[in-house]
Amino acid sequence: MPVVNPERLVALQKAADDIRNICILAHVDHGKTSLTDALIATNGIISPKLAGKIRYLDSRPDEQTRGITMESSAISLFFSLLRRPDNDGRAPQPKEYLINLIDSPGHIDFSSEVSTASRLCDGAVVLIDAVEGVCSQTVTVLRQTWIEKLKPILVINKMDRLVTELRMSPAEANTHLSKLLEQVNAVMGSFFQGERMEEDLRWRERIDERVTAKTQERSASSSSAGEVDSTLISDAGYEEKDDEDIYFAPEKNNVIFSSAVDGWAFTVKQFAALYEKKLGIKRAILEKVLWGDFYLDPKTKRVLGSKHLKGRNLKPMFVQLVLENIWAVYEATTGGSKGKGDPSMVEKITKSLSINLPAHVLRSRDPRAVLAALFAAWLPLSTAILVSVIEHLPSPPVSQAARMSDLIASSPGADHVSPTIQSAMTQFQTNEGTPMVAYVSKMVAVPESQLPQNKRRTGGTMSAEEARELARKKRAEFAKAQAIANGDGGVDGVIDALGSTDIGGGASTEVDEGQKSDPEHLIGFARLYSGTLSVGDEVYVLPPKFSPAHPHAHPEPQKVTVTALYLLMGRELESLPSVPAGVVFGVAGLEGHILKSGTLCSQLEGSVNLAGVNLGSQPIVRVALEPENPGDLDKMVKGLQLLEQSDPCAEYEVLESGEHVILTAGELHLERCLKDLRERFAKCEIQAGEPIVPYRESIVSAAEMNPPREKDLSRGTVVGTTTSKQVTVRLRVRPLPAAVTEFLVKNTTAIKTLYAERKAEEEGTRGTDTPFDVPRDQTAERDGLEDVGVTETGTVLSQADFKAQLKLGFLEAKNEADIWRDVVEKISAFGPRRTGPNLLIDATHHQICGKFLREHPEEDASIEGKGVRTSSDTITGEDFSDKIAYAFQLATAQGPLCNEPTQGIAVFLEDVTVSIASDEDSGAREKLGRLTGEVIRTARESIRQGFLDWSPRMLLAMYSCEIQASTEVLGRVYGVITRRRGRILSEAMKEGTPFFTIVSLLPVAESFGFSDEIRKRTSGAASPQLIFQGFEMLDEDPFWVPFTEEELEDLGELADRENVAKRYMEGVRKRKGLFIAGRKLVENAEKQKTMKR
């Protein structure tokens, strides 16, 4: 294969219509990197014989060792295609294309890499294993293409497994492939249906609003509401959308059948061209009938539908004309089911296809070599893939015209985006003076030695000056070595040698020292949407929370100078002077200005924020780190900061206890992060503690509970008095109905939006001495309010919809209808972090805390309370409303069991009594500061006591585990899942294959080492995919002890049955340094040894 020079690729960047930006997406081990290797081989970067084995874009050593991709990598490829001009009489002309290809990981732990890669591209190549079919990550990547509005191509890979592994006949394979295609289209159809239902709901809401408005306007007139309704509906006309374009169908040429390991692929279009002359049927007709229930009449050579068979047993055309030929090649070369090839059959096939195979290949004893050579000459993989990419996937101008308007509309502050920027991005403007907009999807860490300016040019001859310089250095080194060997006699020679190479030698020493340290540099992985970016340009870096509505809000975007631009070539980088729109590139100079992702824009006013990408996986696993040598702490902290910037999903935080904690998406992701820290970023030995798993705390009304603490009060009611006896707070704690808790957990985003709106309404009205004036980030640090593992889900509901659905949730609790009546109107706050699934309900007589879900701003002065100063000196309960709300946030952030966040509790504030002596009234305002701390502490402790009056429960973080396993290892898989307290949800056999798909739930706390154990027990035959599912209640009281006669008789006083909830609770308390009741440091002193023999 000819080697393509980078200069040629750079020249092609200017022709935007001939560029294709694509990403390769698939489930883990479905063949993405092997397929990419075959495409890279077309540019002479690697040998075609090594394609699929070298895994070129897996540049990390641990990627090569494990055989999976962990980081998305980009490479630019050149492809030339012969195209016939409009005038058929002229000869075909070569047309050159630039393909920017991004290979992404398939493992669930690295799905954030998929999210960042997809935003940069215009089209996607989605791979599916022909045997395994649609897996969990397949659905995820298809959803990602749908969300990002990417045009996909489907590649059914590993077709060779149907022949060699499952030993299917061509007819069986045809049936299997049809079902596989139906599964994929069912997934795409579900996305379309969900979107249409949302649009239908929005359309109905708009019609209702118009009808209401018109009815009010014409209430005095004689026209009826029905007439108004019909006219409005006819005006607004519901727009039906056709879903035909979203499905995959071979006749549309958006489905490719391939085997990356054997290096072949084909589309229906290719076989239509082969059979056009032979059958005498037009190519356009053949393309439509080669797939599906169409049959070829052997006598008349006519195409028949299934209705016209008249009982004849004919094979479908796809089987007869396509699959049987593929199967015949496998039979002739590898022997298929016989296990031995047939040279005469190979010769017959090569003659019929007019293919000449080299003699040494035909004499080869390796049947795979003959197979690969035959397919490479007949159906080369790269041709089928790249031709489909060029013909089916859009160029940047076409893609941006279709995608950009929706992308801008969904960005923060979309209404304030400048029309100039909108038109520049949508119309793909590249002229001088056009606003420059680029999206940086992630930061990539590159060693200094790998940067182009620090690497000597390879792959070409040295210039005369370089050759002379190298020869001079070699002579100097030789003279020096000879002088040392000869002793003092060669001192003059040494002086001459050192004198002649003094500058060069010094430089090389500095380089050597630099290479030893080899610091990491962060380079932005970016896509340019409009304008042109050049080295030395000054651009604004917009953070992910930037909104054009408030462009100068804190933190104000900074202006940064672009220091370098790079062409991404997998493991290599090539320097660029400038970059035109529509190109994927690397940009330097952003280090310290972008944390993970951001937007680059040439202007600040009216700029667009493209950085709001939804990451596929949330960091759930937390681990505390410390250096082995305490003196390396600064190195570790700097390394953690670098890691956080260079990894889209990893996060770093310092806990109140001073622990340095890293948050990762899973066990494999954690392993990779620790390896990077030790070897690249911190370059020191680091110890990792036990994984810190998030829990939640809740309460239930159980059948067997201890009697209420206060006999005169109802369960959960607590009357708390401050230490000065001047303020009394009466509140009642109750468990929320399950439906309400589930609704609040799913609609965190809606609550956050409502809170932001309320905060904007009352901006500046709150006093400066209240705890709510602390910025949210500082509050989180001070309180330790951590929402690790909480995923922002749910569509953003309006306030009316939110209230209506919340009321429906309360109505489901029919047995407690009196308790929850009108409670929605009395909600004062959500917690923790003011967005959590716990409610503070103001049940006081004077409504001192106010309403959160109020209809009009004038109904209340603030969100959390009416803490507005009055002119009198008298202190009332209203003065403490915001303090009680703050205590509620603290209590729900750290529950009483083990200081983990709570969920599913409602706190009714019933009364706040202030009793200050009359002689103290004059100085009451001065004492308010002291009472603030007392009230917060009292309210917090009261909520905790009310919590413990019910039956407490622990909620465990759960993984959804999907495993594909054969019947031989099914029992072992079940054994491992059961031993780790997992629960099987479903088990289904994939039709036509010997594989079962097992779906189960597994506690995150029990998942560490699970993947390794599964692989060991099944000898590598099964591999699990773990996806964070949420929290599930462990129905066991951590404080339960046997107390009835039957329990004491069965279990004894010490309870022989292990209390699992208690074990989890005490484990967390021990880690946090909290007191553990009843814990014995020494069980049996006489059995312990003080010395090790």
CSV table of C-alpha atoms in Angstrom, one decimal, residues 331-492:
chain,number,residue,atom,x,y,z
A,331,GLU,CA,-15.4,-24.6,2.1
A,332,ALA,CA,-12.7,-24.4,-0.5
A,333,THR,CA,-10.0,-22.7,1.6
A,334,THR,CA,-10.5,-23.7,5.3
A,335,GLY,CA,-12.7,-26.7,4.6
A,336,GLY,CA,-15.7,-25.4,6.5
A,337,SER,CA,-17.2,-28.3,8.5
A,338,LYS,CA,-14.8,-30.8,6.8
A,339,GLY,CA,-11.7,-29.2,8.2
A,340,LYS,CA,-9.7,-29.5,5.0
A,341,GLY,CA,-9.6,-27.2,2.0
A,342,ASP,CA,-10.0,-28.1,-1.7
A,343,PRO,CA,-7.3,-26.6,-4.0
A,344,SER,CA,-9.2,-27.5,-7.2
A,345,MET,CA,-12.3,-25.7,-5.8
A,346,VAL,CA,-10.1,-22.6,-5.1
A,347,GLU,CA,-8.8,-22.6,-8.6
A,348,LYS,CA,-12.3,-22.8,-10.0
A,349,ILE,CA,-13.5,-19.9,-7.8
A,350,THR,CA,-10.5,-17.7,-8.8
A,351,LYS,CA,-11.1,-18.4,-12.5
A,352,SER,CA,-14.9,-17.6,-12.3
A,353,LEU,CA,-14.1,-14.3,-10.5
A,354,SER,CA,-11.1,-13.5,-12.8
A,355,ILE,CA,-8.7,-13.3,-9.8
A,356,ASN,CA,-5.0,-14.1,-10.0
A,357,LEU,CA,-3.6,-15.3,-6.7
A,358,PRO,CA,0.3,-15.4,-6.3
A,359,ALA,CA,1.8,-18.8,-6.6
A,360,HIS,CA,3.4,-18.7,-3.1
A,361,VAL,CA,-0.1,-18.0,-1.6
A,362,LEU,CA,-1.6,-21.0,-3.3
A,363,ARG,CA,1.2,-23.2,-2.1
A,364,SER,CA,0.9,-21.9,1.4
A,365,ARG,CA,0.0,-24.5,4.0
A,366,ASP,CA,-1.9,-22.0,6.0
A,367,PRO,CA,-5.5,-22.1,4.7
A,368,ARG,CA,-6.2,-18.7,6.3
A,369,ALA,CA,-3.6,-17.0,4.1
A,370,VAL,CA,-5.4,-18.3,1.0
A,371,LEU,CA,-8.7,-17.2,2.4
A,372,ALA,CA,-7.5,-13.7,3.2
A,373,ALA,CA,-5.8,-13.3,-0.2
A,374,LEU,CA,-8.9,-14.5,-2.1
A,375,PHE,CA,-11.2,-12.2,-0.2
A,376,ALA,CA,-8.8,-9.2,-0.3
A,377,ALA,CA,-8.9,-9.5,-4.1
A,378,TRP,CA,-12.6,-10.1,-4.4
A,379,LEU,CA,-14.4,-8.2,-1.6
A,380,PRO,CA,-11.9,-6.0,0.2
A,381,LEU,CA,-13.2,-4.7,3.5
A,382,SER,CA,-11.9,-1.1,3.1
A,383,THR,CA,-13.6,-0.6,-0.2
A,384,ALA,CA,-17.1,-1.6,1.0
A,385,ILE,CA,-16.8,0.4,4.2
A,386,LEU,CA,-15.2,3.6,2.8
A,387,VAL,CA,-17.4,3.7,-0.3
A,388,SER,CA,-20.6,3.4,1.9
A,389,VAL,CA,-19.2,6.1,4.2
A,390,ILE,CA,-18.6,8.5,1.3
A,391,GLU,CA,-21.9,7.8,-0.4
A,392,HIS,CA,-24.3,7.5,2.6
A,393,LEU,CA,-22.8,9.7,5.3
A,394,PRO,CA,-23.0,13.5,5.0
A,395,SER,CA,-20.2,15.9,4.6
A,396,PRO,CA,-19.7,18.7,7.3
A,397,PRO,CA,-21.7,21.4,5.4
A,398,VAL,CA,-24.7,19.0,4.8
A,399,SER,CA,-24.5,17.7,8.4
A,400,GLN,CA,-24.3,21.1,10.1
A,401,ALA,CA,-27.2,22.4,8.0
A,402,ALA,CA,-29.3,19.5,9.4
A,403,ARG,CA,-27.9,19.3,13.0
A,404,MET,CA,-26.8,22.7,14.2
A,405,SER,CA,-30.2,24.4,14.6
A,406,ASP,CA,-31.3,21.6,17.1
A,407,LEU,CA,-27.9,21.6,18.8
A,408,ILE,CA,-28.0,25.4,19.3
A,409,ALA,CA,-31.6,25.2,20.5
A,410,SER,CA,-30.7,22.7,23.2
A,411,SER,CA,-27.7,24.7,24.4
A,412,PRO,CA,-27.9,26.9,27.6
A,413,GLY,CA,-29.4,30.4,26.9
A,414,ALA,CA,-30.2,29.5,23.3
A,415,ASP,CA,-32.5,32.5,22.9
A,416,HIS,CA,-29.5,34.9,23.4
A,417,VAL,CA,-27.2,33.2,20.9
A,418,SER,CA,-26.2,35.8,18.2
A,419,PRO,CA,-27.9,35.2,14.8
A,420,THR,CA,-24.5,35.8,13.1
A,421,ILE,CA,-23.0,32.7,15.0
A,422,GLN,CA,-26.2,30.7,14.3
A,423,SER,CA,-26.0,31.3,10.6
A,424,ALA,CA,-22.2,30.8,10.5
A,425,MET,CA,-22.5,27.4,12.1
A,426,THR,CA,-25.7,26.3,10.2
A,427,GLN,CA,-24.5,27.6,6.8
A,428,PHE,CA,-20.9,26.4,7.3
A,429,GLN,CA,-19.3,29.8,6.7
A,430,THR,CA,-15.5,29.9,6.5
A,431,ASN,CA,-14.8,33.5,5.1
A,432,GLU,CA,-12.6,36.0,6.8
A,433,GLY,CA,-14.5,37.8,9.6
A,434,THR,CA,-16.8,34.9,10.2
A,435,PRO,CA,-17.1,34.0,13.9
A,436,MET,CA,-15.0,31.0,14.9
A,437,VAL,CA,-16.8,28.3,16.9
A,438,ALA,CA,-15.1,25.1,18.0
A,439,TYR,CA,-16.1,22.4,20.5
A,440,VAL,CA,-13.4,20.8,22.7
A,441,SER,CA,-14.7,17.4,23.7
A,442,LYS,CA,-11.9,16.3,26.0
A,443,MET,CA,-8.3,17.0,27.0
A,444,VAL,CA,-5.7,14.4,26.0
A,445,ALA,CA,-2.4,14.0,27.9
A,446,VAL,CA,0.6,13.7,25.5
A,447,PRO,CA,4.2,13.2,26.7
A,448,GLU,CA,6.5,16.1,25.7
A,449,SER,CA,8.7,13.7,23.8
A,450,GLN,CA,5.7,12.7,21.5
A,451,LEU,CA,5.0,16.3,20.4
A,452,PRO,CA,6.0,17.0,16.7
A,453,GLN,CA,8.5,19.7,17.6
A,454,ASN,CA,10.4,17.3,19.8
A,455,LYS,CA,10.5,14.3,17.4
A,456,ARG,CA,12.9,13.9,14.5
A,457,ARG,CA,11.1,13.5,11.2
A,458,THR,CA,10.8,9.8,10.2
A,459,GLY,CA,9.8,8.1,7.0
A,460,GLY,CA,12.1,10.1,4.7
A,461,THR,CA,15.7,11.1,3.8
A,462,MET,CA,17.6,13.5,6.0
A,463,SER,CA,18.7,16.8,4.6
A,464,ALA,CA,22.5,17.4,4.0
A,465,GLU,CA,22.8,19.6,7.1
A,466,GLU,CA,21.1,17.0,9.3
A,467,ALA,CA,23.4,14.3,8.0
A,468,ARG,CA,26.6,16.4,8.5
A,469,GLU,CA,25.5,17.3,12.1
A,470,LEU,CA,24.8,13.6,12.9
A,471,ALA,CA,28.2,12.5,11.5
A,472,ARG,CA,30.0,15.2,13.4
A,473,LYS,CA,28.4,14.1,16.7
A,474,LYS,CA,29.2,10.5,16.0
A,475,ARG,CA,32.9,11.3,15.3
A,476,ALA,CA,33.1,13.4,18.5
A,477,GLU,CA,31.6,10.5,20.5
A,478,PHE,CA,34.0,8.0,18.9
A,479,ALA,CA,37.0,10.3,19.6
A,480,LYS,CA,36.0,10.7,23.2
A,481,ALA,CA,35.6,7.0,23.8
A,482,GLN,CA,39.0,6.3,22.1
A,483,ALA,CA,40.7,9.0,24.3
A,484,ILE,CA,39.3,7.5,27.5
A,485,ALA,CA,40.5,4.1,26.4
A,486,ASN,CA,44.0,5.4,25.6
A,487,GLY,CA,44.4,7.2,29.0
A,488,ASP,CA,46.2,10.5,29.2
A,489,GLY,CA,47.7,10.3,25.7
A,490,GLY,CA,44.5,11.3,24.1
A,491,VAL,CA,43.7,14.5,26.1
A,492,ASP,CA,44.2,16.8,23.1
